[in-house]
mmCIF file of C-alpha atoms in Angstrom:
data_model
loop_
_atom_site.group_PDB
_atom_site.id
_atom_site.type_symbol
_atom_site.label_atom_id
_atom_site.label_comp_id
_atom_site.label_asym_id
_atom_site.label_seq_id
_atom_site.Cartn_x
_atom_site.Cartn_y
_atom_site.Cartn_z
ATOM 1 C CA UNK I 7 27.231 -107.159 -6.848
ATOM 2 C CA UNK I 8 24.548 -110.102 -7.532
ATOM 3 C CA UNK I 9 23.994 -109.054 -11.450
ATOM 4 C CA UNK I 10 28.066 -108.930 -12.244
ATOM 5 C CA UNK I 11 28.110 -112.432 -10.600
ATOM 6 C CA UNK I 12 25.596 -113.385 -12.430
ATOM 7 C CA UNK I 13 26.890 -111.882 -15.676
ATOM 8 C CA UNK I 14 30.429 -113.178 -15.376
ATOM 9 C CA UNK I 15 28.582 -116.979 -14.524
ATOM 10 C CA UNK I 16 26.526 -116.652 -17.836
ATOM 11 C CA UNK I 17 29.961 -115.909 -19.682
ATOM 12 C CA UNK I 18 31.893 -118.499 -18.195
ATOM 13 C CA UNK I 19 29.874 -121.591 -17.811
ATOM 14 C CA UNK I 20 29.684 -122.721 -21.581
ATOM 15 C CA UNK I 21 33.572 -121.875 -21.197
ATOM 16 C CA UNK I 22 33.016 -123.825 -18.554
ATOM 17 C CA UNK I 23 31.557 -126.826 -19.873
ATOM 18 C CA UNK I 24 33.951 -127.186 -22.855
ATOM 19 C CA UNK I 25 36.956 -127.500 -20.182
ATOM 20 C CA UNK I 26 35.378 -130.465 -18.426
ATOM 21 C CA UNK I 27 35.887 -132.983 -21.147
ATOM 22 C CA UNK I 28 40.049 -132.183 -19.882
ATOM 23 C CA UNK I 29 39.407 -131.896 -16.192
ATOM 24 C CA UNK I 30 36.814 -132.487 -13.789
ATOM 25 C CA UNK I 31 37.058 -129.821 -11.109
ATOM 26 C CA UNK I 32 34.461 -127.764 -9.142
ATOM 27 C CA UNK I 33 35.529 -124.687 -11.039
ATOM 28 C CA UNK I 34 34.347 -121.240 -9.020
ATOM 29 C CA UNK I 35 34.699 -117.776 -10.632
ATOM 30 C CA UNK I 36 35.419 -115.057 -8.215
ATOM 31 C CA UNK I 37 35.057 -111.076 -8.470
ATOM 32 C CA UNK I 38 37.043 -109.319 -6.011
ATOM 33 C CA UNK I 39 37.018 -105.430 -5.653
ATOM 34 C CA UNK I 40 41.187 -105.207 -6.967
ATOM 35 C CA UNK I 41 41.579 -102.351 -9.863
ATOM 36 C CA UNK I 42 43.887 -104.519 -11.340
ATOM 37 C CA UNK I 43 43.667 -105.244 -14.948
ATOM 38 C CA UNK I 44 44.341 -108.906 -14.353
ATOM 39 C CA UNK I 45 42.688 -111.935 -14.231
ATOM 40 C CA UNK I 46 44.042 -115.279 -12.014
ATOM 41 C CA UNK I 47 43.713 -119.116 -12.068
ATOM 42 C CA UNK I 48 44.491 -120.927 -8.975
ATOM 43 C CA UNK I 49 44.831 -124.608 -8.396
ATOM 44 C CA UNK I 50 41.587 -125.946 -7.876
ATOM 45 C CA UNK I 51 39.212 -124.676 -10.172
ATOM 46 C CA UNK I 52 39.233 -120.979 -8.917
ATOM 47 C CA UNK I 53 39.189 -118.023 -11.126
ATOM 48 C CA UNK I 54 39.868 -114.690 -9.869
ATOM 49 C CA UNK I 55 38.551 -111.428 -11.990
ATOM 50 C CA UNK I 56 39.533 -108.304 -10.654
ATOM 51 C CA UNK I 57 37.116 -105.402 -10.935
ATOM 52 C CA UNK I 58 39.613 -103.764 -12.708
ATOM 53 C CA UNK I 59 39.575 -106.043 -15.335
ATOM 54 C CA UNK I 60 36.033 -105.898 -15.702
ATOM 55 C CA UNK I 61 35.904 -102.031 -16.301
ATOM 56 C CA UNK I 62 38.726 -102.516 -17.979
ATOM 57 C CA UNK I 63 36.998 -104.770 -21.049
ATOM 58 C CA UNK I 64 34.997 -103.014 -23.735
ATOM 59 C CA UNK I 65 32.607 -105.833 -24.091
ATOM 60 C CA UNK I 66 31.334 -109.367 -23.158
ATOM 61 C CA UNK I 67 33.546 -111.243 -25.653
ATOM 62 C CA UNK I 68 36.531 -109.846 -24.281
ATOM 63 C CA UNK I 69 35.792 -111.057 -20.701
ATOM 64 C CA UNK I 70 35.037 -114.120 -22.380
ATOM 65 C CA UNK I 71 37.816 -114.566 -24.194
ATOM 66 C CA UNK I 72 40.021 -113.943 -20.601
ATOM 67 C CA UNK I 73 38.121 -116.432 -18.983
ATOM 68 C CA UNK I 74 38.772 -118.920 -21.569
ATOM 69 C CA UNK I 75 42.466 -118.448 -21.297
ATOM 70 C CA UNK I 76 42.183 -118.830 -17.235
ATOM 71 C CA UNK I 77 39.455 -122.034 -17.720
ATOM 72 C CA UNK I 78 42.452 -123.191 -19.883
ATOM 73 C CA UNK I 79 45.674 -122.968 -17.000
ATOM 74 C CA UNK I 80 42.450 -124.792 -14.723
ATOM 75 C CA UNK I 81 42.361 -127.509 -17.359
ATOM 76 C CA UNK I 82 46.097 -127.912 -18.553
ATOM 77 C CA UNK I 83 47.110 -127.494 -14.455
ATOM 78 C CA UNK I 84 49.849 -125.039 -15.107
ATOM 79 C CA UNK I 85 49.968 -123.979 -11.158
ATOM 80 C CA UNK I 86 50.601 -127.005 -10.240
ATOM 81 C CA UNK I 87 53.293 -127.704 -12.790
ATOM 82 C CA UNK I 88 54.851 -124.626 -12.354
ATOM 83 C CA UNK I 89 54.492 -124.989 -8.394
ATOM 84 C CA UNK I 90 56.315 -128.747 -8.652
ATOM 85 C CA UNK I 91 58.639 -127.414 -11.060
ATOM 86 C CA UNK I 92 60.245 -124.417 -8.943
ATOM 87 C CA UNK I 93 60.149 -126.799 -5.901
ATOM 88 C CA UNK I 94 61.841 -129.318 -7.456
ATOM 89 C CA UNK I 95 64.301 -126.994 -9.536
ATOM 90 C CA UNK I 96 64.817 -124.933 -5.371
ATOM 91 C CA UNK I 97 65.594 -128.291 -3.993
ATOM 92 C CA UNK I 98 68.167 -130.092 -6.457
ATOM 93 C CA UNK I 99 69.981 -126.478 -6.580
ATOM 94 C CA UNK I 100 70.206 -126.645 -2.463
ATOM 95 C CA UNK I 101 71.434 -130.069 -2.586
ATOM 96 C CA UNK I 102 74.125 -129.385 -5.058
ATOM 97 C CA UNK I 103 74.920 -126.745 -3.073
ATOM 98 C CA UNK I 104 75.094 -128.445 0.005
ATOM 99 C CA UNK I 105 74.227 -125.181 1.533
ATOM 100 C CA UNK I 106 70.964 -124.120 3.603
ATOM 101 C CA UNK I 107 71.408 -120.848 4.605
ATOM 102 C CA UNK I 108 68.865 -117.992 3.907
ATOM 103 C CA UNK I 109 71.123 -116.340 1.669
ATOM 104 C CA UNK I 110 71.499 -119.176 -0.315
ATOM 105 C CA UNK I 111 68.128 -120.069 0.000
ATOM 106 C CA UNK I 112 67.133 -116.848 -1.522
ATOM 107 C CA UNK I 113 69.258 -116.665 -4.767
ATOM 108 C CA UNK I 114 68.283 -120.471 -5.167
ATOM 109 C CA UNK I 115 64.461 -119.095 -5.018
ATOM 110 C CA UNK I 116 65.059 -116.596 -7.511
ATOM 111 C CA UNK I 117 67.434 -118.565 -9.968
ATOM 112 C CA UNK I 118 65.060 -121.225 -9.935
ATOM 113 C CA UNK I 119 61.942 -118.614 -10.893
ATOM 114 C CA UNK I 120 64.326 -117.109 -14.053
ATOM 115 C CA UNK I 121 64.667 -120.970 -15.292
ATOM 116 C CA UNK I 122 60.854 -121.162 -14.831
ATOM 117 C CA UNK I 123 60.054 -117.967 -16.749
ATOM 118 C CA UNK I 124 60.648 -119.607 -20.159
ATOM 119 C CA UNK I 125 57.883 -122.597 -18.958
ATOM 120 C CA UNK I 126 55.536 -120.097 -17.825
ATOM 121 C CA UNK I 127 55.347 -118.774 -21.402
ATOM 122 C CA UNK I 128 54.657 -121.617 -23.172
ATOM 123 C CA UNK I 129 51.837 -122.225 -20.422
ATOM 124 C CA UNK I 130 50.659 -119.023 -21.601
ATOM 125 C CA UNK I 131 51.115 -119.797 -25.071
ATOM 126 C CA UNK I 132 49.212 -123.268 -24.458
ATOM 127 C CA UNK I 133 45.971 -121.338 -22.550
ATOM 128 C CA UNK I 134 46.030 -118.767 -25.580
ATOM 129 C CA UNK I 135 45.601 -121.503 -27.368
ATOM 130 C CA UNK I 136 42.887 -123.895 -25.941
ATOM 131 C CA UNK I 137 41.431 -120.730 -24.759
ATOM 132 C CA UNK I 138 40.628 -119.835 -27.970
ATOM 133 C CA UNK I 139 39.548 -123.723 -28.652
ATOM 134 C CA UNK I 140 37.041 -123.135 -25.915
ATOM 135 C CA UNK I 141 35.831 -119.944 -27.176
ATOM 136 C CA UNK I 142 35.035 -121.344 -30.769
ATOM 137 C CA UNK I 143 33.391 -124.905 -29.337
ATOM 138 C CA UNK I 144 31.127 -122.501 -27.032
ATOM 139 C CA UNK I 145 29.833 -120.763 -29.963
ATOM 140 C CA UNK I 146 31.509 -117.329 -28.597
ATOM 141 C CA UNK I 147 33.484 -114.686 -31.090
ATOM 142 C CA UNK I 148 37.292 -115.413 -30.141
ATOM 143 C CA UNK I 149 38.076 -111.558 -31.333
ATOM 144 C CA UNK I 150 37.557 -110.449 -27.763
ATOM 145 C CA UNK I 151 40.752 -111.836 -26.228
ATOM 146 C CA UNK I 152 42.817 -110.519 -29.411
ATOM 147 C CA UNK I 153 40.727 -107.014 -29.282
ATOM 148 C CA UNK I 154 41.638 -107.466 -25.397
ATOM 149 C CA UNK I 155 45.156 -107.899 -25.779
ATOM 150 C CA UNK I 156 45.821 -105.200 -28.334
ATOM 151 C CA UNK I 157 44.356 -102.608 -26.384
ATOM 152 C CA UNK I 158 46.699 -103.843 -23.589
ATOM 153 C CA UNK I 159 49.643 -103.756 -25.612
ATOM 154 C CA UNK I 160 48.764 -99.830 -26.401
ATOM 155 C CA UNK I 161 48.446 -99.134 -22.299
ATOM 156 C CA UNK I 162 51.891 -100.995 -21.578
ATOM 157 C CA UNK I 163 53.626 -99.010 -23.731
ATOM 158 C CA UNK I 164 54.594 -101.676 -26.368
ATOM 159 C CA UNK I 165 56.499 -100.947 -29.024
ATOM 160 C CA UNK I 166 55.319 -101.632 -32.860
ATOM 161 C CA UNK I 167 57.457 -104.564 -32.717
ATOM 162 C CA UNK I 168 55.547 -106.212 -29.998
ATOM 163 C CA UNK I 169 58.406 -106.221 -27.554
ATOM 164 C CA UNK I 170 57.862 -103.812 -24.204
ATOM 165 C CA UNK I 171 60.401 -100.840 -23.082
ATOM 166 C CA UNK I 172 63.066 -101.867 -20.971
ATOM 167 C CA UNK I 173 64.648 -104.600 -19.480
ATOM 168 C CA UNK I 174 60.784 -106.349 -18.547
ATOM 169 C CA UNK I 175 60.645 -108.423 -21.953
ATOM 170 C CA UNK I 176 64.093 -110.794 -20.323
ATOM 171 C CA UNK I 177 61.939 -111.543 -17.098
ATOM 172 C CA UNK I 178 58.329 -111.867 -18.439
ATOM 173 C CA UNK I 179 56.394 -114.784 -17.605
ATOM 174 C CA UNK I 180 53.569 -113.592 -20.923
ATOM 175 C CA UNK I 181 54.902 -114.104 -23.991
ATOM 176 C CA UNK I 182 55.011 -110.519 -25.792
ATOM 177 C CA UNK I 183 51.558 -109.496 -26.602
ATOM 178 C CA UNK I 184 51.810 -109.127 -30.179
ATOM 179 C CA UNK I 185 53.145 -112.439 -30.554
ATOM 180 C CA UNK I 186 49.382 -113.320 -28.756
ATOM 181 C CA UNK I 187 47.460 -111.032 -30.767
ATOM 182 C CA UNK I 188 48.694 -112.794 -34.043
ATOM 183 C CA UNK I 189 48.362 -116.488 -32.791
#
């Protein structure tokens, strides 16, 4: 749709702007028909916004305040740390283990993702952060991403205490939501 391109432009190119000053990339923001309430940053300068997300926000600010956070991974290159990280951390466990075989390759894979999932946070952590950065040097309310997030924390079932049900909080790669909300 031509006007929620157009919309979602408006929003993020002061966002935009501010990130260039870190990194000079031809940043594109996409809208993609997934009901997801999500929002992606890909190496590159590509942001994806689910549709879902978009019906998802109560107002401008908040869709701001996500794109500021994904403008922020763009600028602080946190895909392709996280990318060199779990290929290097993959290959030095295979070469320890002097072993190649799929089997091994797989529980290499997936030890090498838990040791990640601690990085991933504070990448999170550091978008939150110059996200918000972004969102005050724009001249845009920052109260959007924290309205966004507590309204998220109510649909996945936090607890008062911030931390999720279940075993999820030992393998997320988001720090806990309320932990965002206050920061």
């Amino acid at each position: 749709d031509p006007r929620v391109r157009r919309t979602v432009e408006t929003l993020a190119a002061p966002l935009i702007e501010q990130a260039r000053r870190d990194l000079q990339v031809p940043y594109q923001v996409y809208v993609t028909a997934d009901p997801a309430v999500n929002a992606y940053a890909l190496p590159g300068g590509a942001i994806i916004l689910p549709a879902g997300f978009l019906l998802y926000a109560e107002r401008p600010e908040e869709v701001a305040g996500v794109l500021a956070h994904e403008v922020a991974h763009i600028s602080e290159r946190h895909s392709m740390q996280r990318a060199i990280t779990g290929i290097s951390l993959q290959l030095v466990l295979t070469l320890v283990l002097n072993d190649m075989s799929a089997v091994v390759q797989y529980f290499v894979a997936q030890g090498a993702n838990l040791l990640t999932l601690a990085h991933s946070r504070e990448h999170e952590r550091e978008a939150d952060r110059l996200g918000y950065d972004y969102l005050v040097e724009a001249g845009i309310d920052p109260s959007g991403l924290a309205d966004f997030f507590r309204r998220l924390a109510a649909t996945q079932g936090e607890t008062s205490t911030g931390f999720p049900r279940g075993l999820e909080n030992m393998l997320r790669t988001h720090p806990v939501t309320q932990e965002r909300i206050e920061t």
